[in-house]
Amino acid sequence: MSKQRLVMIGNGMAGIRCIEEILKRNPEKFEITVFGDEPYPNYNRIALSNVLQGKTTQAEIVMNDWSWYEENNITLYTNEKVTHIDREAKFVRTENHRTVEYDKLLIATGSSAFILPVPGHALLGVTGFRTIDDCNMMMETAKEYKKAVVIGGGLLGLEAARGLLNMGMEVEVVHLMSNLMEQQLDAPAGALLKRDLEAQGMRFLMEQQTGEIIGENRVQGIRFKDGSETACDLVVMAVGIRPNVLLAKEAGLEVNRGIVVNDFMQTADLSIYAVGECAEHNGNVYGLVAPLYEQGAVLAEHICDLATEGYTGSLLSTQLKVSGCDLFSAGQIHEDEATKAITAHDGVAGTYKKVLIRDNKIVGIVLYGDVSDSNRLFRLLKQKADVSEYTPASILHKGADEGDENLVASMGPEETICGCNGVTKGAIVQAILEQDLKTFEEVKTCTKAGGSCGKCKPLVVGVLEHTLGGAIQEETAGICECTTLSRDELTEEIRTKGLKTAKEVRYVLGWKHEEGCVKCRPALNYYLGMIWPEEYADEKQSRLVNERMHANIQKDGTYSVIPRMYGGVTDVQQLKKLVEVAEKYEVPLIKLTGGQRIGLYGIKKKDLPSVWEDLEMPSGYAYGKTLRTVKTCVGAAFCRFGTQDSMSLGIALEKKFERIDTPHKVKMGVSACPRSCVESGVKDFGVIGVENGFQIYIGGNGGTEVKEAQLLCTVKTDEEVLRLAAAFVQYYRETGVYLERTAPWVERMGFEHVKETMMDEVKVNELNERFETAIAKYREPWEEVLQTPQLRAMYEVKHV
Ligand SMILES: Cc1cc2nc3c(=O)[nH]c(=O)nc-3n(C[C@H](O)[C@H](O)[C@H](O)COP(=O)(O)OP(=O)(O)OC[C@H]3O[C@@H](n4cnc5c(N)ncnc54)[C@H](O)[C@@H]3O)c2cc1C
Ligand SMILES: NC(=O)c1ccc[n+]([C@@H]2O[C@H](COP(=O)([O-])OP(=O)(O)OC[C@H]3O[C@@H](n4cnc5c(N)ncnc54)[C@H](O)[C@@H]3O)[C@@H](O)[C@H]2O)c1
Ligand code: SF4
Ligand code: FES
């Protein structure tokens, strides 16, 4: 039987999830064509908040990459808007005059950000927050401009405002009502939220109505209806969304707020379905993904001719993706005559709980500050459980046997654990068993559960523990005795809370010892420098002694001086200088190092500055957690086996990466043929010349734990080697644990994962960009010491 033609308009979250559901049920039934008017494959719109807040990158939020469409034989047209549906002749036409015929049509056009139609709304610097392009616009603006105003104190507005704060902008939120998130929170919870956000640096203009956006070409401020004004360089409108229904309306389909569908997501034209934010079922249009995914599953059953009871509507719950503001809301939020409320408000702890009960059933939940009861209460609400036997206290607080683990045990396989990604308990259990998963991180990578807002982590961990019988691996040992935060948790907190100094980190994150310890001080200095490359001022006193002195202390208290010799290549001038210095300071030992340079050993501390002054050579960083050396062979210039110019590539690599801070030392090597005279196969980043280019090896180590490097890929040009090297070094910088070499790092991350990242053009570009930003701040350390009297004074010997 020939395949039916299924055309989908809209390449977003609900539509593509629905296609996945169809493919799961019957991959052979349809020849599928998808149109999307954005230029990207399907991405996680939810996670745009995280991109803006700097918690993840744009490349990481792609859910179905280009190859997924190819592998599933889906014809995808991106950047192409469908402008007409011909229901008679059953085809769609696009703005490029392309026509495609269908047997079944799926409308999944989602919504658009509502832009207040006030004067000035089209000025430069005014945007909604809905797409990758909006997100990019805000990120670019934040680089150049100072102050943002977000209009709308709902979920989206507050997440956007937090993101803009993270990017260093001053942020004011303009809100129409007296209470933030008034659709989800009552007054006491809204007040607590406002207090916490103000403490994070957000400012609020409450009960204000925007009258006009001021500016000539670009926005300069906002004038409110009461005549007051505020200046700004960016306006983000987050005042709600409007379903994209025009196309359906013009085709004569029934449209209210959304496209009207029956319980099978079918319009009155039985060939046409609608799913997602553009669909209206039983008078409801949903704006969160969990219900949209439920709709997609029902639609898939129906369109694949399988029996289904149909969609019956969804109960929603919301959470805010802003660290430090834990809240949960579901169902009704205000009391009425038929409901009674049980509340607990702890003003000191900043927690608030309210449960609304009607006819002995929970009909509404508002939690702020402590959301540990959210899963249990939401379940009671969904089940319409009779709570007449419960005391008010036992409704508000769980009993000893009602933790997440017991809750998880009683959940059915079809129940959703992760609302953001629509992952059920059954899907997680299946993944754990089939793929032998042992940690939350593994479950997250494999199923996506917990990968967006992260609020479902306790439940995911609960499923893991329940499935493995409690055998969950310990993942989060603190980085030192001062804290229980792991490296990942710490860096996340630094980013989201915008912490810019070590002192601030220790204070805000509740360090046990105010001054930190020998373990966390250098680690924090590294993480802060990596996260805030442009703003963080290096704390020299937190560095290990050799890095502080820019020289390696020896067992007799003297120091070694090892200047750079790029690529192991030197010249007469350098050699003369070395000889002069060795004579002048009576250097007891001159030795060729393992890294192809010349070391002067036994130098007195007080002589260090003048030795460097006389040498006039850059530091070789033989003491640093950074690039040590790039060893090269003579290569094609002199060796008869050489296929490539190893020396010039090695020198270019060394010049590009010298001084950059990395979690641990990094060694590189470039050999010009597979004889690999400089042991490229045991380097952190090794290059071997072959006939048509270079093989690149990563994660090798020739030290205490010898580890063979693994072949990453073969590239043709020096430029490609340099580009991949920057991506590799930057990725290691961003994800490595301080003092973790690349060999265990590659093992921990998974070689295939690192490889996948290095093969992703977009990610490699982004990593290169961030590397360039990071490297820009480094100066030659000895130059700095020689020019700064306070630094030079460190080398004076104060007592004998
Ligand atoms: C920043 C942000 C954070 C969010 N956070 C959360 C959250 O934490 N939890 C949650 O549950 N929800 C959240 N949401 C809402 C969630 O993203 C949406 O509910 C979901 O994306 C809707 O899916 P959809 O497929 O219906 O629409 P969309 O994802 O908007 O997809 C529709 C696609 O169709 C395209 N399209 C429209 N018209 C045409 C046309 N004529 N031709 C071709 N293509 C067309 C659109 O450009 C779009 O790409 C968030 C939304 C945003 C913007
Ligand atoms: N964490 C999450 O679940 C999450 C995060 C972001 C977005 N979303 C979804 O994205 C969609 C859009 O979010 P949203 O926050 O824009 O919509 P929303 O409708 O939830 O909130 C809009 C807010 O803007 C306020 N507002 C309206 N007009 C205003 C005006 N003229 N001036 C000032 N304030 C005004 C409203 O009072 C309301 O609080 C929603 O469906 C939302 O559920 C969800
Ligand atoms: S690696 Fe090859 S090209 Fe380089 S020196 Fe050794 S034999 Fe010669
Ligand atoms: S509920 Fe948001 S990541 Fe799971």
GROMACS .gro file of N, CA, C and O in nm, residues 152-241:
model
  360
  152GLY      N    1   0.592   4.285   3.192
  152GLY     CA    2   0.522   4.160   3.223
  152GLY      C    3   0.594   4.084   3.333
  152GLY      O    4   0.708   4.041   3.313
  153GLY      N    5   0.527   4.071   3.447
  153GLY     CA    6   0.588   3.998   3.559
  153GLY      C    7   0.527   3.860   3.572
  153GLY      O    8   0.497   3.813   3.681
  154GLY      N    9   0.510   3.792   3.458
  154GLY     CA   10   0.466   3.652   3.458
  154GLY      C   11   0.589   3.561   3.450
  154GLY      O   12   0.703   3.607   3.465
  155LEU      N   13   0.564   3.433   3.421
  155LEU     CA   14   0.673   3.334   3.416
  155LEU      C   15   0.782   3.377   3.319
  155LEU      O   16   0.901   3.380   3.352
  156LEU      N   17   0.740   3.413   3.199
  156LEU     CA   18   0.837   3.444   3.094
  156LEU      C   19   0.916   3.571   3.128
  156LEU      O   20   1.039   3.576   3.114
  157GLY      N   21   0.844   3.673   3.174
  157GLY     CA   22   0.909   3.800   3.204
  157GLY      C   23   1.015   3.784   3.311
  157GLY      O   24   1.125   3.838   3.299
  158LEU      N   25   0.982   3.709   3.415
  158LEU     CA   26   1.077   3.696   3.526
  158LEU      C   27   1.198   3.612   3.484
  158LEU      O   28   1.311   3.640   3.523
  159GLU      N   29   1.174   3.508   3.402
  159GLU     CA   30   1.288   3.428   3.355
  159GLU      C   31   1.377   3.512   3.264
  159GLU      O   32   1.500   3.504   3.268
  160ALA      N   33   1.314   3.595   3.180
  160ALA     CA   34   1.393   3.682   3.092
  160ALA      C   35   1.473   3.781   3.176
  160ALA      O   36   1.592   3.804   3.153
  161ALA      N   37   1.407   3.838   3.277
  161ALA     CA   38   1.474   3.939   3.360
  161ALA      C   39   1.595   3.878   3.430
  161ALA      O   40   1.702   3.940   3.437
  162ARG      N   41   1.581   3.756   3.479
  162ARG     CA   42   1.694   3.691   3.547
  162ARG      C   43   1.810   3.671   3.447
  162ARG      O   44   1.927   3.691   3.479
  163GLY      N   45   1.775   3.632   3.325
  163GLY     CA   46   1.878   3.612   3.222
  163GLY      C   47   1.952   3.741   3.193
  163GLY      O   48   2.075   3.743   3.184
  164LEU      N   49   1.879   3.850   3.182
  164LEU     CA   50   1.942   3.979   3.150
  164LEU      C   51   2.030   4.026   3.266
  164LEU      O   52   2.137   4.084   3.244
  165LEU      N   53   1.986   3.998   3.389
  165LEU     CA   54   2.071   4.031   3.504
  165LEU      C   55   2.201   3.952   3.496
  165LEU      O   56   2.310   4.004   3.518
  166ASN      N   57   2.187   3.822   3.463
  166ASN     CA   58   2.307   3.737   3.452
  166ASN      C   59   2.405   3.792   3.349
  166ASN      O   60   2.525   3.771   3.360
  167MET      N   61   2.351   3.861   3.248
  167MET     CA   62   2.440   3.914   3.144
  167MET      C   63   2.492   4.052   3.180
  167MET      O   64   2.550   4.120   3.097
  168GLY      N   65   2.465   4.093   3.303
  168GLY     CA   66   2.525   4.217   3.352
  168GLY      C   67   2.442   4.341   3.327
  168GLY      O   68   2.490   4.452   3.345
  169MET      N   69   2.316   4.322   3.282
  169MET     CA   70   2.234   4.441   3.260
  169MET      C   71   2.162   4.481   3.388
  169MET      O   72   2.138   4.398   3.476
  170GLU      N   73   2.128   4.607   3.397
  170GLU     CA   74   2.040   4.654   3.502
  170GLU      C   75   1.899   4.620   3.454
  170GLU      O   76   1.869   4.644   3.336
  171VAL      N   77   1.814   4.566   3.542
  171VAL     CA   78   1.683   4.522   3.491
  171VAL      C   79   1.568   4.574   3.577
  171VAL      O   80   1.569   4.561   3.699
  172GLU      N   81   1.471   4.632   3.508
  172GLU     CA   82   1.346   4.672   3.574
  172GLU      C   83   1.233   4.591   3.513
  172GLU      O   84   1.227   4.574   3.391
  173VAL      N   85   1.144   4.541   3.598
  173VAL     CA   86   1.028   4.468   3.548
  173VAL      C   87   0.905   4.555   3.570
  173VAL      O   88   0.880   4.601   3.682
  174VAL      N   89   0.832   4.578   3.461
  174VAL     CA   90   0.709   4.657   3.470
  174VAL      C   91   0.593   4.559   3.474
  174VAL      O   92   0.581   4.473   3.387
  175HIS      N   93   0.509   4.571   3.576
  175HIS     CA   94   0.399   4.476   3.588
  175HIS      C   95   0.266   4.549   3.604
  175HIS      O   96   0.259   4.649   3.675
  176LEU      N   97   0.166   4.495   3.538
  176LEU     CA   98   0.035   4.560   3.534
  176LEU      C   99  -0.039   4.549   3.669
  176LEU      O  100  -0.112   4.640   3.708
  177MET      N  101  -0.018   4.437   3.735
  177MET     CA  102  -0.096   4.406   3.856
  177MET      C  103  -0.017   4.440   3.983
  177MET      O  104   0.100   4.474   3.976
  178SER      N  105  -0.084   4.417   4.099
  178SER     CA  106  -0.016   4.446   4.225
  178SER      C  107   0.063   4.325   4.271
  178SER      O  108   0.140   4.331   4.366
  179ASN      N  109   0.045   4.214   4.204
  179ASN     CA  110   0.105   4.088   4.247
  179ASN      C  111   0.177   4.022   4.130
  179ASN      O  112   0.120   4.006   4.023
  180LEU      N  113   0.302   3.981   4.152
  180LEU     CA  114   0.374   3.911   4.045
  180LEU      C  115   0.309   3.776   4.018
  180LEU      O  116   0.257   3.713   4.110
  181MET      N  117   0.320   3.730   3.895
  181MET     CA  118   0.267   3.599   3.855
  181MET      C  119   0.126   3.576   3.911
  181MET      O  120   0.099   3.473   3.973
  182GLU      N  121   0.040   3.676   3.892
  182GLU     CA  122  -0.091   3.671   3.957
  182GLU      C  123  -0.176   3.555   3.907
  182GLU      O  124  -0.273   3.516   3.972
  183GLN      N  125  -0.139   3.497   3.791
  183GLN     CA  126  -0.218   3.382   3.744
  183GLN      C  127  -0.181   3.254   3.818
  183GLN      O  128  -0.253   3.156   3.816
  184GLN      N  129  -0.061   3.254   3.878
  184GLN     CA  130  -0.016   3.133   3.946
  184GLN      C  131  -0.001   3.148   4.097
  184GLN      O  132  -0.002   3.048   4.168
  185LEU      N  133   0.017   3.272   4.145
  185LEU     CA  134   0.044   3.292   4.288
  185LEU      C  135  -0.058   3.385   4.350
  185LEU      O  136  -0.102   3.481   4.286
  186ASP      N  137  -0.091   3.361   4.477
  186ASP     CA  138  -0.176   3.456   4.549
  186ASP      C  139  -0.085   3.565   4.608
  186ASP      O  140   0.038   3.561   4.593
  187ALA      N  141  -0.146   3.659   4.681
  187ALA     CA  142  -0.069   3.776   4.725
  187ALA      C  143   0.050   3.742   4.816
  187ALA      O  144   0.162   3.791   4.793
  188PRO      N  145   0.033   3.657   4.920
  188PRO     CA  146   0.150   3.631   5.007
  188PRO      C  147   0.266   3.564   4.931
  188PRO      O  148   0.382   3.602   4.949
  189ALA      N  149   0.234   3.470   4.843
  189ALA     CA  150   0.341   3.402   4.769
  189ALA      C  151   0.407   3.500   4.671
  189ALA      O  152   0.530   3.503   4.656
  190GLY      N  153   0.323   3.584   4.608
  190GLY     CA  154   0.376   3.683   4.514
  190GLY      C  155   0.470   3.781   4.585
  190GLY      O  156   0.573   3.821   4.531
  191ALA      N  157   0.435   3.816   4.709
  191ALA     CA  158   0.519   3.911   4.784
  191ALA      C  159   0.654   3.847   4.818
  191ALA      O  160   0.759   3.912   4.810
  192LEU      N  161   0.651   3.718   4.855
  192LEU     CA  162   0.779   3.651   4.886
  192LEU      C  163   0.867   3.643   4.762
  192LEU      O  164   0.989   3.665   4.767
  193LEU      N  165   0.803   3.614   4.650
  193LEU     CA  166   0.879   3.606   4.525
  193LEU      C  167   0.943   3.740   4.494
  193LEU      O  168   1.062   3.749   4.460
  194LYS      N  169   0.865   3.846   4.510
  194LYS     CA  170   0.916   3.980   4.479
  194LYS      C  171   1.035   4.011   4.570
  194LYS      O  172   1.139   4.060   4.525
  195ARG      N  173   1.021   3.978   4.698
  195ARG     CA  174   1.128   4.006   4.793
  195ARG      C  175   1.258   3.933   4.751
  195ARG      O  176   1.366   3.991   4.748
  196ASP      N  177   1.243   3.805   4.712
  196ASP     CA  178   1.363   3.728   4.674
  196ASP      C  179   1.426   3.781   4.546
  196ASP      O  180   1.548   3.784   4.532
  197LEU      N  181   1.341   3.820   4.452
  197LEU     CA  182   1.396   3.871   4.325
  197LEU      C  183   1.463   4.007   4.345
  197LEU      O  184   1.566   4.036   4.284
  198GLU      N  185   1.406   4.087   4.434
  198GLU     CA  186   1.469   4.216   4.464
  198GLU      C  187   1.607   4.193   4.525
  198GLU      O  188   1.704   4.262   4.493
  199ALA      N  189   1.615   4.091   4.610
  199ALA     CA  190   1.745   4.060   4.672
  199ALA      C  191   1.846   4.017   4.567
  199ALA      O  192   1.967   4.031   4.585
  200GLN      N  193   1.797   3.963   4.455
  200GLN     CA  194   1.889   3.924   4.346
  200GLN      C  195   1.924   4.043   4.256
  200GLN      O  196   1.997   4.028   4.159
  201GLY      N  197   1.865   4.157   4.282
  201GLY     CA  198   1.902   4.276   4.205
  201GLY      C  199   1.797   4.322   4.105
  201GLY      O  200   1.820   4.418   4.030
  202MET      N  201   1.680   4.255   4.102
  202MET     CA  202   1.575   4.296   4.007
  202MET      C  203   1.496   4.411   4.068
  202MET      O  204   1.474   4.412   4.188
  203ARG      N  205   1.456   4.506   3.984
  203ARG     CA  206   1.374   4.615   4.037
  203ARG      C  207   1.235   4.608   3.973
  203ARG      O  208   1.221   4.561   3.860
  204PHE      N  209   1.134   4.654   4.047
  204PHE     CA  210   0.998   4.639   3.997
  204PHE      C  211   0.923   4.771   3.992
  204PHE      O  212   0.936   4.854   4.082
  205LEU      N  213   0.848   4.790   3.885
  205LEU     CA  214   0.755   4.901   3.876
  205LEU      C  215   0.618   4.835   3.867
  205LEU      O  216   0.576   4.786   3.762
  206MET      N  217   0.548   4.828   3.981
  206MET     CA  218   0.422   4.754   3.987
  206MET      C  219   0.305   4.845   3.950
  206MET      O  220   0.312   4.967   3.964
  207GLU      N  221   0.200   4.780   3.907
  207GLU     CA  222   0.075   4.849   3.870
  207GLU      C  223   0.101   4.964   3.774
  207GLU      O  224   0.056   5.076   3.796
  208GLN      N  225   0.180   4.936   3.675
  208GLN     CA  226   0.212   5.039   3.576
  208GLN      C  227   0.166   4.992   3.439
  208GLN      O  228   0.185   4.876   3.403
  209GLN      N  229   0.108   5.085   3.366
  209GLN     CA  230   0.060   5.051   3.233
  209GLN      C  231   0.143   5.127   3.129
  209GLN      O  232   0.151   5.252   3.137
  210THR      N  233   0.199   5.056   3.036
  210THR     CA  234   0.283   5.120   2.936
  210THR      C  235   0.197   5.199   2.839
  210THR      O  236   0.101   5.145   2.781
  211GLY      N  237   0.233   5.327   2.820
  211GLY     CA  238   0.156   5.409   2.726
  211GLY      C  239   0.228   5.423   2.594
  211GLY      O  240   0.167   5.422   2.487
  212GLU      N  241   0.362   5.431   2.603
  212GLU     CA  242   0.438   5.460   2.481
  212GLU      C  243   0.583   5.416   2.500
  212GLU      O  244   0.638   5.422   2.611
  213ILE      N  245   0.643   5.374   2.391
  213ILE     CA  246   0.787   5.346   2.398
  213ILE      C  247   0.857   5.461   2.328
  213ILE      O  248   0.824   5.495   2.214
  214ILE      N  249   0.951   5.521   2.400
  214ILE     CA  250   1.011   5.645   2.350
  214ILE      C  251   1.142   5.613   2.278
  214ILE      O  252   1.215   5.520   2.317
  215GLY      N  253   1.173   5.694   2.178
  215GLY     CA  254   1.299   5.677   2.106
  215GLY      C  255   1.279   5.719   1.963
  215GLY      O  256   1.166   5.726   1.915
  216GLU      N  257   1.393   5.747   1.894
  216GLU     CA  258   1.378   5.791   1.755
  216GLU      C  259   1.390   5.673   1.662
  216GLU      O  260   1.298   5.635   1.593
  217ASN      N  261   1.508   5.612   1.669
  217ASN     CA  262   1.529   5.495   1.586
  217ASN      C  263   1.536   5.374   1.679
  217ASN      O  264   1.473   5.272   1.658
  218ARG      N  265   1.608   5.395   1.789
  218ARG     CA  266   1.626   5.291   1.888
  218ARG      C  267   1.556   5.334   2.017
  218ARG      O  268   1.544   5.451   2.047
  219VAL      N  269   1.511   5.236   2.093
  219VAL     CA  270   1.439   5.266   2.217
  219VAL      C  271   1.527   5.343   2.317
  219VAL      O  272   1.645   5.314   2.331
  220GLN      N  273   1.465   5.442   2.379
  220GLN     CA  274   1.538   5.518   2.481
  220GLN      C  275   1.468   5.515   2.616
  220GLN      O  276   1.527   5.550   2.718
  221GLY      N  277   1.342   5.472   2.616
  221GLY     CA  278   1.272   5.465   2.743
  221GLY      C  279   1.126   5.431   2.724
  221GLY      O  280   1.080   5.406   2.612
  222ILE      N  281   1.055   5.431   2.836
  222ILE     CA  282   0.912   5.400   2.833
  222ILE      C  283   0.837   5.511   2.906
  222ILE      O  284   0.883   5.559   3.010
  223ARG      N  285   0.725   5.553   2.846
  223ARG     CA  286   0.639   5.648   2.917
  223ARG      C  287   0.514   5.571   2.957
  223ARG      O  288   0.453   5.501   2.875
  224PHE      N  289   0.478   5.583   3.087
  224PHE     CA  290   0.362   5.510   3.136
  224PHE      C  291   0.236   5.596   3.125
  224PHE      O  292   0.245   5.717   3.107
  225LYS      N  293   0.123   5.527   3.141
  225LYS     CA  294  -0.002   5.602   3.123
  225LYS      C  295  -0.019   5.710   3.229
  225LYS      O  296  -0.088   5.808   3.206
  226ASP      N  297   0.044   5.695   3.348
  226ASP     CA  298   0.033   5.799   3.451
  226ASP      C  299   0.131   5.914   3.426
  226ASP      O  300   0.146   6.003   3.509
  227GLY      N  301   0.203   5.910   3.313
  227GLY     CA  302   0.291   6.019   3.275
  227GLY      C  303   0.436   6.000   3.320
  227GLY      O  304   0.526   6.068   3.271
  228SER      N  305   0.461   5.905   3.410
  228SER     CA  306   0.600   5.884   3.455
  228SER      C  307   0.678   5.811   3.345
  228SER      O  308   0.620   5.752   3.252
  229GLU      N  309   0.812   5.817   3.358
  229GLU     CA  310   0.897   5.757   3.253
  229GLU      C  311   1.011   5.679   3.316
  229GLU      O  312   1.050   5.704   3.430
  230THR      N  313   1.064   5.585   3.241
  230THR     CA  314   1.189   5.522   3.283
  230THR      C  315   1.276   5.506   3.158
  230THR      O  316   1.225   5.476   3.049
  231ALA      N  317   1.406   5.527   3.173
  231ALA     CA  318   1.496   5.518   3.058
  231ALA      C  319   1.542   5.373   3.041
  231ALA      O  320   1.553   5.299   3.139
  232CYS      N  321   1.569   5.332   2.919
  232CYS     CA  322   1.624   5.197   2.898
  232CYS      C  323   1.676   5.183   2.755
  232CYS      O  324   1.647   5.266   2.668
  233ASP      N  325   1.758   5.076   2.734
  233ASP     CA  326   1.816   5.051   2.602
  233ASP      C  327   1.755   4.928   2.535
  233ASP      O  328   1.784   4.896   2.421
  234LEU      N  329   1.677   4.854   2.614
  234LEU     CA  330   1.617   4.731   2.561
  234LEU      C  331   1.481   4.713   2.629
  234LEU      O  332   1.469   4.733   2.749
  235VAL      N  333   1.379   4.676   2.548
  235VAL     CA  334   1.248   4.645   2.606
  235VAL      C  335   1.210   4.504   2.564
  235VAL      O  336   1.211   4.471   2.446
  236VAL      N  337   1.182   4.419   2.663
  236VAL     CA  338   1.138   4.283   2.633
  236VAL      C  339   0.991   4.274   2.673
  236VAL      O  340   0.957   4.296   2.789
  237MET      N  341   0.907   4.241   2.576
  237MET     CA  342   0.764   4.230   2.607
  237MET      C  343   0.733   4.084   2.641
  237MET      O  344   0.753   3.994   2.559
  238ALA      N  345   0.685   4.064   2.762
  238ALA     CA  346   0.646   3.929   2.805
  238ALA      C  347   0.508   3.939   2.868
  238ALA      O  348   0.489   3.914   2.986
  239VAL      N  349   0.414   3.981   2.785
  239VAL     CA  350   0.279   4.008   2.834
  239VAL      C  351   0.179   3.906   2.781
  239VAL      O  352   0.062   3.934   2.763
  240GLY      N  353   0.228   3.784   2.759
  240GLY     CA  354   0.140   3.679   2.712
  240GLY      C  355   0.162   3.646   2.566
  240GLY      O  356   0.245   3.709   2.498
  241ILE      N  357   0.089   3.545   2.521
  241ILE     CA  358   0.108   3.495   2.384
  241ILE      C  359  -0.025   3.489   2.310
  241ILE      O  360  -0.131   3.490   2.374
   0.00000   0.00000   0.00000
